[in-house]
Tab-separated table of C-alpha atoms in Angstrom:
chain	number	residue	atom	x	y	z
A	10	MET	CA	64.628	221.774	58.982
A	11	ALA	CA	62.388	219.149	58.291
A	12	GLY	CA	64.071	216.203	55.540
A	13	SER	CA	67.210	217.389	57.314
A	14	SER	CA	69.914	213.518	57.902
A	15	LEU	CA	73.278	215.864	59.382
A	16	SER	CA	72.676	218.585	61.329
A	17	LEU	CA	74.967	220.999	60.140
A	18	LEU	CA	78.433	220.854	61.718
A	19	ASP	CA	77.611	217.024	61.608
A	20	ALA	CA	77.802	218.165	57.316
A	21	ALA	CA	80.397	220.968	57.571
A	22	LEU	CA	82.726	218.352	59.438
A	23	LYS	CA	82.550	215.710	57.160
A	24	ALA	CA	82.232	217.676	54.404
A	25	VAL	CA	85.450	219.058	54.651
A	26	LYS	CA	86.739	214.868	55.447
A	27	LEU	CA	85.579	214.082	52.142
A	28	CYS	CA	87.350	217.042	50.334
A	29	GLU	CA	90.773	215.730	52.516
A	30	ALA	CA	89.935	212.124	51.533
A	31	GLY	CA	89.848	213.612	47.529
A	32	GLY	CA	94.275	214.898	47.959
A	33	ALA	CA	92.411	218.894	49.092
A	34	GLU	CA	92.225	221.628	51.826
A	35	GLY	CA	87.820	222.000	52.222
A	36	GLU	CA	86.012	225.020	53.134
A	37	ALA	CA	82.391	224.495	54.026
A	38	TYR	CA	79.993	227.241	54.642
A	39	LEU	CA	76.361	226.381	56.064
A	40	SER	CA	73.604	228.594	56.732
A	41	ARG	CA	70.340	227.151	58.177
A	42	THR	CA	67.395	230.833	57.318
A	43	ARG	CA	64.271	230.607	58.258
A	44	THR	CA	62.088	234.333	57.877
A	45	VAL	CA	58.379	234.547	58.702
A	46	SER	CA	56.413	237.572	57.260
A	47	ALA	CA	54.205	239.942	56.099
A	48	ALA	CA	53.804	241.931	53.025
A	49	ILE	CA	51.812	245.217	52.521
A	50	GLU	CA	50.355	246.709	49.920
A	51	ASN	CA	47.733	249.258	48.731
A	52	ASP	CA	46.461	249.923	51.560
A	53	GLN	CA	46.973	246.248	52.529
A	54	ILE	CA	47.919	242.424	54.081
A	55	VAL	CA	48.095	240.869	50.472
A	56	LYS	CA	50.331	238.076	51.778
A	57	ALA	CA	52.162	236.132	54.637
A	58	LYS	CA	54.071	233.538	55.212
A	59	THR	CA	57.228	231.055	55.739
A	60	VAL	CA	60.685	230.273	54.064
A	61	TRP	CA	62.966	227.816	55.825
A	62	GLU	CA	66.380	227.860	53.707
A	63	GLU	CA	69.361	225.726	53.943
A	64	GLY	CA	72.583	224.982	52.290
A	65	LEU	CA	76.183	224.001	52.076
A	66	GLY	CA	78.477	225.916	49.673
A	67	LEU	CA	82.784	224.421	50.060
A	68	ARG	CA	85.721	225.410	48.131
A	69	VAL	CA	88.261	222.554	47.834
A	70	SER	CA	91.413	223.837	47.371
A	71	LEU	CA	94.030	221.287	45.090
A	72	GLN	CA	98.126	222.454	45.145
A	73	GLY	CA	96.479	226.815	44.694
A	74	ARG	CA	93.789	225.241	42.231
A	75	ILE	CA	90.037	226.156	43.047
A	76	GLY	CA	87.259	225.174	42.695
A	77	PHE	CA	83.529	225.981	43.998
A	78	SER	CA	79.739	223.517	44.444
A	79	TYR	CA	76.618	224.454	46.524
A	80	THR	CA	73.782	221.942	47.257
A	81	ASN	CA	70.626	222.677	49.312
A	82	ARG	CA	70.328	219.254	50.603
A	83	LEU	CA	72.092	217.901	53.586
A	84	ASN	CA	72.880	214.320	53.058
A	85	MET	CA	75.553	212.026	52.647
A	86	GLU	CA	75.332	211.148	48.601
A	87	SER	CA	74.834	215.400	47.690
A	88	LEU	CA	77.913	215.942	49.921
A	89	ARG	CA	79.857	213.831	48.598
A	90	GLU	CA	78.806	214.931	44.225
A	91	THR	CA	78.646	218.784	45.911
A	92	VAL	CA	82.711	217.151	47.200
A	93	ARG	CA	83.011	215.549	43.545
A	94	LYS	CA	81.557	218.828	41.531
A	95	ALA	CA	83.835	221.445	43.198
A	96	LEU	CA	86.663	219.154	42.899
A	97	LYS	CA	86.494	218.277	39.638
A	98	LEU	CA	86.547	221.995	39.284
A	99	ALA	CA	89.375	222.925	40.587
A	100	LYS	CA	91.190	220.846	38.393
A	101	ALA	CA	90.235	222.626	35.623
A	102	SER	CA	91.215	225.484	37.112
A	103	PRO	CA	94.875	227.225	36.412
A	104	PRO	CA	97.357	228.224	39.444
A	105	ASP	CA	96.812	231.307	41.541
A	106	ARG	CA	100.558	231.137	42.996
A	107	GLN	CA	99.248	234.373	45.636
A	108	TRP	CA	96.475	231.948	47.366
A	109	LYS	CA	98.022	230.595	50.407
A	110	GLY	CA	95.305	228.949	51.894
A	111	PHE	CA	92.313	228.758	53.710
A	112	PRO	CA	92.653	231.096	57.269
A	113	PRO	CA	93.582	229.130	60.388
A	114	SER	CA	91.575	228.311	63.539
A	115	LYS	CA	91.333	231.749	66.067
A	116	ALA	CA	89.261	232.289	69.501
A	117	CYS	CA	85.976	234.672	68.353
A	118	GLN	CA	84.790	237.119	71.162
A	119	LYS	CA	80.897	237.303	71.865
A	120	THR	CA	78.511	238.436	70.175
A	121	LEU	CA	76.014	241.119	72.362
A	122	GLU	CA	72.257	241.627	71.275
A	123	THR	CA	72.307	239.230	68.300
A	124	TYR	CA	69.767	236.410	69.298
A	125	ASP	CA	65.941	236.848	70.562
A	126	GLY	CA	64.211	233.081	70.585
A	127	ARG	CA	60.774	235.796	70.725
A	128	VAL	CA	61.962	235.826	67.133
A	129	ALA	CA	63.481	232.813	66.097
A	130	GLU	CA	60.411	230.502	67.085
A	131	ALA	CA	57.935	233.530	65.870
A	132	GLU	CA	55.633	231.853	63.949
A	133	VAL	CA	53.651	233.688	60.746
A	134	GLU	CA	50.708	235.090	62.941
A	135	THR	CA	52.846	237.791	64.496
A	136	ALA	CA	54.931	239.161	61.061
A	137	VAL	CA	50.033	239.769	60.549
A	138	ASP	CA	49.204	240.931	63.773
A	139	LEU	CA	52.465	243.720	63.224
A	140	ALA	CA	51.853	244.135	60.632
A	141	SER	CA	48.125	245.282	60.853
A	142	GLU	CA	49.539	247.490	63.130
A	143	MET	CA	51.510	249.037	61.449
A	144	LEU	CA	48.987	249.674	58.587
A	145	GLU	CA	46.650	251.205	61.798
A	146	SER	CA	48.242	254.593	62.008
A	147	PRO	CA	48.870	255.554	58.472
A	148	LEU	CA	44.825	254.514	57.860
A	149	SER	CA	43.736	256.452	60.939
A	150	LEU	CA	45.814	259.489	60.037
A	151	ASP	CA	44.500	260.897	57.860
A	152	ARG	CA	42.127	260.245	54.053
A	153	ARG	CA	44.382	261.175	51.997
A	154	VAL	CA	47.521	258.844	52.715
A	155	LYS	CA	48.302	255.280	51.206
A	156	ALA	CA	50.019	252.650	52.201
A	157	SER	CA	51.641	251.420	49.035
A	158	GLU	CA	53.719	248.887	50.526
A	159	GLY	CA	56.050	247.724	53.644
A	160	ALA	CA	56.169	244.320	55.147
A	161	VAL	CA	57.139	242.738	57.882
A	162	ASN	CA	60.714	239.900	58.214
A	163	LEU	CA	61.389	238.876	61.750
A	164	THR	CA	64.414	236.356	59.918
A	165	TYR	CA	66.767	233.436	61.910
A	166	THR	CA	70.153	232.037	60.955
A	167	LYS	CA	72.189	229.498	62.106
A	168	ARG	CA	75.821	229.284	60.459
A	169	VAL	CA	78.890	226.584	60.561
A	170	LEU	CA	81.910	226.660	58.966
A	171	ALA	CA	84.466	224.657	58.868
A	172	ASN	CA	88.289	224.266	56.558
A	173	SER	CA	90.906	222.480	56.823
A	174	PRO	CA	94.162	224.468	59.126
A	175	GLY	CA	90.611	223.935	61.968
A	176	VAL	CA	88.256	226.003	61.406
A	177	GLU	CA	85.227	224.984	64.173
A	178	VAL	CA	82.493	227.697	64.413
A	179	GLU	CA	78.968	228.250	64.166
A	180	ASP	CA	76.697	230.882	65.619
A	181	GLU	CA	73.123	231.308	65.752
A	182	GLY	CA	71.037	235.515	64.569
A	183	THR	CA	67.629	236.937	64.686
A	184	TRP	CA	66.766	240.089	63.114
A	185	ALA	CA	63.485	242.167	62.881
A	186	GLY	CA	62.510	244.787	60.732
A	187	CYS	CA	59.666	246.755	59.667
A	188	TYR	CA	59.065	249.459	56.477
A	189	LEU	CA	56.382	251.084	55.363
A	190	GLU	CA	56.118	253.001	52.549
A	191	ALA	CA	53.101	256.184	51.669
A	192	LEU	CA	52.048	258.019	49.657
A	193	ALA	CA	49.392	260.915	50.021
A	194	ARG	CA	47.300	262.255	47.314
A	195	GLU	CA	45.099	265.571	47.625
A	196	GLY	CA	42.884	266.427	44.135
A	197	SER	CA	45.062	265.142	41.445
A	198	SER	CA	48.502	265.306	43.543
A	199	THR	CA	50.298	262.390	44.644
A	200	THR	CA	52.834	262.809	46.225
A	201	PRO	CA	55.971	260.367	45.845
A	202	ALA	CA	56.362	257.240	48.252
A	203	CYS	CA	57.603	258.484	50.964
A	204	PHE	CA	59.272	255.226	53.459
A	205	GLU	CA	59.930	255.272	56.897
A	206	PHE	CA	62.161	252.420	58.630
A	207	ASN	CA	63.040	250.357	61.723
A	208	PHE	CA	65.365	247.447	61.869
A	209	SER	CA	66.460	245.472	64.858
A	210	ARG	CA	67.860	242.594	65.614
A	211	MET	CA	65.470	241.261	68.581
A	212	LEU	CA	61.812	241.804	68.622
A	213	LYS	CA	61.207	245.729	69.409
A	214	LEU	CA	59.688	247.477	66.351
A	215	ASN	CA	58.015	249.966	66.987
A	216	VAL	CA	55.256	249.416	64.321
A	217	ALA	CA	52.814	251.970	65.048
A	218	GLU	CA	55.418	254.895	64.862
A	219	VAL	CA	56.915	253.815	61.901
A	220	GLY	CA	53.460	254.087	60.451
A	221	ARG	CA	53.254	257.497	61.279
A	222	LYS	CA	55.906	258.807	60.413
A	223	ALA	CA	55.558	257.503	56.989
A	224	ALA	CA	52.362	259.077	56.719
A	225	GLU	CA	53.358	262.502	57.840
A	226	LEU	CA	55.848	262.640	55.595
A	227	ALA	CA	54.649	262.298	53.426
A	228	LEU	CA	51.627	265.072	54.023
A	229	SER	CA	54.203	267.190	54.542
A	230	ALA	CA	55.260	266.136	51.040
A	231	LEU	CA	52.351	267.865	49.241
A	232	GLY	CA	51.937	271.041	47.895
A	233	ALA	CA	55.937	270.769	46.751
A	234	GLY	CA	57.120	273.351	44.142
A	235	LYS	CA	59.800	274.233	41.554
A	236	THR	CA	63.041	275.254	43.133
A	237	GLU	CA	65.688	276.985	41.223
A	238	GLY	CA	69.775	274.743	41.951
A	239	GLY	CA	73.547	276.465	42.618
A	240	ARG	CA	75.982	275.298	44.599
A	241	THR	CA	73.553	274.707	48.276
A	242	ALA	CA	73.693	273.085	51.537
A	243	VAL	CA	71.663	269.448	51.884
A	244	ILE	CA	71.031	267.654	55.111
A	245	LEU	CA	71.429	263.742	54.442
A	246	GLY	CA	69.084	261.228	56.275
A	247	GLN	CA	70.993	257.407	56.344
A	248	PRO	CA	69.310	255.988	53.194
A	249	ALA	CA	70.544	259.129	51.095
A	250	LEU	CA	73.939	258.709	52.439
A	251	LEU	CA	74.493	255.299	52.325
A	252	SER	CA	73.027	254.400	48.951
A	253	ILE	CA	75.783	257.503	47.907
A	254	LEU	CA	78.933	256.096	49.849
A	255	SER	CA	78.068	252.331	48.992
A	256	TYR	CA	78.226	253.021	45.521
A	257	THR	CA	81.663	255.327	46.133
A	258	LEU	CA	83.943	254.981	48.953
A	259	VAL	CA	82.684	251.721	50.114
A	260	PRO	CA	84.619	250.191	47.143
A	261	ALA	CA	87.349	252.432	46.939
A	262	LEU	CA	88.317	250.804	50.364
A	263	LYS	CA	87.996	247.484	49.043
A	264	ALA	CA	91.166	245.767	49.812
A	265	ASP	CA	91.065	244.249	46.512
A	266	ASN	CA	89.579	247.614	45.011
A	267	VAL	CA	92.674	248.855	46.410
A	268	GLN	CA	95.203	245.866	45.123
A	269	ARG	CA	93.938	246.233	41.101
A	270	GLY	CA	94.330	249.765	41.573
A	271	ARG	CA	91.306	250.817	40.997
A	272	SER	CA	90.512	252.806	44.383
A	273	PRO	CA	91.342	256.592	44.652
A	274	LEU	CA	92.944	256.151	48.073
A	275	LYS	CA	95.718	253.416	46.507
A	276	GLY	CA	98.995	254.683	48.491
A	277	ARG	CA	97.360	257.668	50.917
A	278	ILE	CA	97.317	255.709	54.192
A	279	GLY	CA	98.248	258.448	57.175
A	280	GLU	CA	97.568	261.153	54.699
A	281	LYS	CA	93.453	263.616	55.585
A	282	VAL	CA	91.042	263.303	52.910
A	283	PHE	CA	88.879	264.035	54.662
A	284	SER	CA	86.636	267.201	57.276
A	285	PRO	CA	88.346	266.069	60.098
A	286	LEU	CA	84.839	265.862	60.977
A	287	LEU	CA	84.628	262.290	59.723
A	288	THR	CA	85.325	259.461	62.014
A	289	LEU	CA	84.629	255.865	60.331
A	290	VAL	CA	84.478	252.597	61.929
A	291	ASP	CA	83.950	249.153	60.126
A	292	ASP	CA	82.706	247.891	63.875
A	293	GLY	CA	82.413	244.388	62.609
A	294	LEU	CA	81.052	243.388	66.740
A	295	LEU	CA	79.457	246.342	67.824
A	296	GLU	CA	76.553	245.552	70.080
A	297	GLY	CA	72.992	245.254	68.496
A	298	GLY	CA	74.803	245.636	65.470
A	299	LEU	CA	72.449	244.671	62.273
A	300	ASN	CA	75.796	242.405	61.014
A	301	THR	CA	76.334	241.857	64.205
A	302	SER	CA	78.531	238.119	63.902
A	303	SER	CA	81.373	237.218	66.113
A	304	PHE	CA	83.054	235.588	62.569
A	305	ASP	CA	83.118	236.387	59.272
A	306	ASP	CA	82.155	234.723	55.812
A	307	GLU	CA	85.277	232.914	56.128
A	308	GLY	CA	85.290	232.417	59.914
A	309	VAL	CA	87.898	234.549	60.384
A	310	PRO	CA	86.413	236.648	63.915
A	311	SER	CA	85.511	240.025	63.432
A	312	GLN	CA	86.594	242.537	65.331
A	313	ARG	CA	86.194	246.740	64.938
A	314	THR	CA	88.405	248.183	62.474
A	315	PRO	CA	89.057	252.231	62.185
A	316	LEU	CA	89.071	253.478	58.448
A	317	ILE	CA	88.627	257.417	58.818
A	318	ASP	CA	89.784	259.547	62.060
A	319	ARG	CA	88.793	263.017	62.520
A	320	GLY	CA	89.752	263.198	58.273
A	321	VAL	CA	92.791	260.768	58.377
A	322	LEU	CA	92.929	257.497	55.976
A	323	ILE	CA	93.773	254.375	58.743
A	324	GLY	CA	92.687	251.291	57.011
A	325	PHE	CA	91.204	249.401	54.426
A	326	LEU	CA	88.244	246.305	54.227
A	327	TYR	CA	90.471	242.944	54.124
A	328	ASP	CA	89.300	239.499	53.887
A	329	HIS	CA	92.200	236.361	54.278
A	330	TYR	CA	93.451	236.179	50.277
A	331	ARG	CA	94.010	239.998	49.918
A	332	ALA	CA	95.605	240.821	53.240
A	333	SER	CA	97.770	237.597	52.767
A	334	LYS	CA	99.212	238.921	49.488
A	335	GLU	CA	100.066	242.214	51.703
A	336	GLU	CA	101.368	240.013	54.656
A	337	VAL	CA	99.144	241.508	57.103
A	338	GLU	CA	95.752	240.675	59.173
A	339	SER	CA	92.187	239.964	57.728
A	340	THR	CA	89.595	242.504	58.659
A	341	GLY	CA	87.054	239.558	58.892
A	342	ASN	CA	84.888	241.457	56.049
A	343	ALA	CA	84.701	238.233	53.822
A	344	VAL	CA	80.606	238.476	53.025
A	345	ARG	CA	79.364	235.558	50.767
A	346	PRO	CA	76.674	238.284	48.810
A	347	ALA	CA	74.243	234.607	48.286
A	348	SER	CA	74.803	233.056	51.026
A	349	TYR	CA	75.964	229.688	50.749
A	350	ALA	CA	75.544	229.425	47.195
A	351	SER	CA	78.297	231.935	46.888
A	352	THR	CA	81.959	232.718	47.156
A	353	PRO	CA	83.426	235.433	49.880
A	354	VAL	CA	84.054	239.194	48.353
A	355	ILE	CA	84.773	241.634	50.801
A	356	GLU	CA	81.969	244.170	52.480
A	357	PRO	CA	81.590	245.986	55.047
A	358	SER	CA	79.325	244.979	58.738
A	359	ASN	CA	78.762	248.243	60.946
A	360	LEU	CA	79.691	251.196	59.299
A	361	VAL	CA	79.916	253.555	62.565
A	362	VAL	CA	79.725	257.831	62.054
A	363	LYS	CA	80.916	259.215	65.257
A	364	PRO	CA	78.194	261.706	66.302
A	365	SER	CA	78.437	264.462	68.043
A	366	SER	CA	75.711	266.098	70.673
A	367	LEU	CA	73.572	268.133	67.808
A	368	SER	CA	69.927	267.055	67.857
A	369	PRO	CA	68.520	267.476	64.227
A	370	GLU	CA	66.875	270.491	65.248
A	371	GLY	CA	69.883	271.759	65.913
A	372	LEU	CA	71.977	270.992	62.798
A	373	LEU	CA	68.933	272.477	60.808
A	374	ALA	CA	69.018	275.737	62.345
A	375	GLU	CA	73.126	275.622	61.869
A	376	THR	CA	72.225	274.684	57.647
A	377	GLY	CA	70.068	277.832	57.520
A	378	ARG	CA	68.904	277.507	53.851
A	379	GLY	CA	69.543	274.323	51.989
A	380	PHE	CA	67.650	271.484	51.089
A	381	TYR	CA	66.887	268.404	53.966
A	382	VAL	CA	67.664	264.826	51.455
A	383	PRO	CA	66.160	261.987	53.404
A	384	TYR	CA	66.823	259.379	50.670
A	385	VAL	CA	67.918	258.469	46.891
A	386	GLN	CA	67.382	256.878	43.956
A	387	GLY	CA	69.783	255.742	40.324
A	388	ALA	CA	73.698	255.652	43.166
A	389	HIS	CA	73.971	252.164	40.954
A	390	SER	CA	75.244	254.144	38.865
A	391	SER	CA	77.704	255.594	40.220
A	392	ASN	CA	81.199	255.592	39.730
A	393	PRO	CA	83.473	253.078	41.491
A	394	GLU	CA	86.653	253.584	40.451
A	395	SER	CA	87.170	257.831	39.992
A	396	GLY	CA	83.668	258.365	43.241
A	397	GLU	CA	81.548	260.876	40.709
A	398	PHE	CA	77.378	260.432	41.496
A	399	SER	CA	74.168	262.061	39.876
A	400	VAL	CA	71.039	261.055	42.026
A	401	VAL	CA	67.532	261.949	41.369
A	402	ALA	CA	66.299	263.327	45.212
A	403	ALA	CA	62.443	263.158	45.541
A	404	PRO	CA	60.395	263.861	47.644
A	405	VAL	CA	63.396	267.415	49.137
A	406	TRP	CA	62.290	269.694	51.818
A	407	LEU	CA	63.485	272.763	51.502
A	408	VAL	CA	65.174	273.929	54.722
A	409	GLU	CA	65.207	277.722	55.307
A	410	LYS	CA	65.743	280.409	57.866
A	411	GLY	CA	67.123	276.945	59.901
A	412	SER	CA	64.119	274.920	59.710
A	413	LEU	CA	62.089	273.315	57.029
A	414	ALA	CA	60.083	275.659	55.096
A	415	ARG	CA	58.164	273.309	52.389
A	416	PRO	CA	58.628	270.783	50.050
A	417	VAL	CA	60.099	270.743	46.687
A	418	ARG	CA	59.565	267.848	43.890
A	419	SER	CA	62.545	266.557	43.161
A	420	ILE	CA	66.509	267.609	42.556
A	421	MET	CA	69.497	266.204	41.179
A	422	LEU	CA	73.121	266.052	43.201
A	423	ALA	CA	76.261	265.536	41.676
A	424	GLY	CA	79.616	265.841	42.012
A	425	THR	CA	81.717	262.856	43.719
A	426	VAL	CA	82.378	261.557	47.650
A	427	TYR	CA	85.674	262.901	47.788
A	428	GLY	CA	84.160	266.487	47.506
A	429	LEU	CA	81.302	265.787	49.338
A	430	LEU	CA	83.032	264.774	51.999
A	431	GLU	CA	85.101	267.396	52.801
A	432	ASN	CA	83.219	269.797	52.425
A	433	LEU	CA	81.776	267.573	55.700
A	434	SER	CA	79.577	270.600	57.498
A	435	GLY	CA	77.866	269.225	60.493
A	436	LEU	CA	76.646	266.119	62.455
A	437	ALA	CA	73.161	265.266	64.819
A	438	SER	CA	73.357	263.126	67.253
A	439	ASN	CA	70.643	261.100	65.641
A	440	VAL	CA	72.009	257.548	65.050
A	441	ARG	CA	70.425	255.052	63.183
A	442	ALA	CA	70.682	252.394	61.957
A	443	PHE	CA	70.445	250.698	57.929
A	444	GLY	CA	71.407	248.041	56.263
A	445	SER	CA	75.269	248.826	56.732
A	446	LEU	CA	75.958	252.196	57.771
A	447	VAL	CA	74.831	253.442	61.755
A	448	ALA	CA	74.948	256.833	61.332
A	449	PRO	CA	72.894	260.695	61.737
A	450	TRP	CA	71.983	263.304	59.225
A	451	VAL	CA	74.677	264.608	58.204
A	452	SER	CA	74.915	268.025	56.488
A	453	VAL	CA	77.461	269.126	53.607
A	454	GLU	CA	78.223	272.608	52.178
A	455	GLU	CA	78.873	273.178	48.389
A	456	VAL	CA	76.825	270.414	47.059
A	457	ARG	CA	75.797	270.359	42.728
A	458	VAL	CA	72.103	270.634	43.380
A	459	ILE	CA	70.006	270.798	40.081
A	460	GLY	CA	66.829	271.923	40.786
A	461	GLY	CA	63.168	270.079	39.423
């Protein structure tokens, strides 16, 4: 990036040495990100831009007293000031008796399909061309369709981490993503926004298909009626499944919540807790995974971590600090939610749900009668300690006689994630990556549905 006087690795090593000169151990995390994007609103491209961002996040340990500071200027003057602030905060902090230092250096595996030079070097015109192609499909398909919102993003990131125990790692990654929200209008009736997406680490987006599918989904949502509630089968699409799991099951699988007694899964390793149809793995090395990297945001090597095997709880997600408390190995799940400007927390990488060989049509046929729910709203209000959720789904499609019969305005789904996953009745083969989830459609029996 123009204006930087130090490379990322130079800045990391110098920051660590400055910490050590101040009598402390240091950990320097640096990132540099370039994103070219094009945004869509109301049937047109409204904005296209290139954004650069880089910075340093610095943690210091002064005899177990932890301080943190960050900067977005990589020159010696800024490094010295950042170290000074971190040391000052450490001196003012109480000692953490459970702190056992920063992670040691370990060999990292090379990742596959996580870098594409075409994405790294893409200009804003590429994003505009892709966004234009994505718009063309819905606008030419049917005059009733409106593209309400969408975007194309092409991102390159370089990460570097160094610490006093000897970690010195760096990697590069790229991401290409697009999404489109479309709605359909007929007379005085307007459908809810229907969402379609495509995300990859490589420049292989099928933007025309995204536009077409979003439009077709919106058209199929026209004429939605009301429906009765009750306990019935529900097929969840990937966005809906991720929304529910992110605020209910995922918190229960994090070691910090387990250690604090805030997880219903505490003390249940080796027990059958869900349907035997469910096998869940967190795979930080998944080929082409959206969150795949050779190391986590503490420099710990990424790995494949079994969590649930045929319904049996196998393990939890750890960062280095929580793993040290139990004298186990970190699973490589330290993530900085605001990049260099934040300290690590525990998050999954690629949560992979093992699919079946059943087609989506086959899953619909097995379901017989119920609802197809592609996405939900309100999952953020779920209770992570009990797993309770209450979400609104709109639009929704009624499943009758094994096929999508007609659209429904909206329904509400309520229950607990533990009841939901105990009643898992089927999985399809249509695996897609969305956020941290890599999963197919799943069907669940006896879901409490409130009609709308």
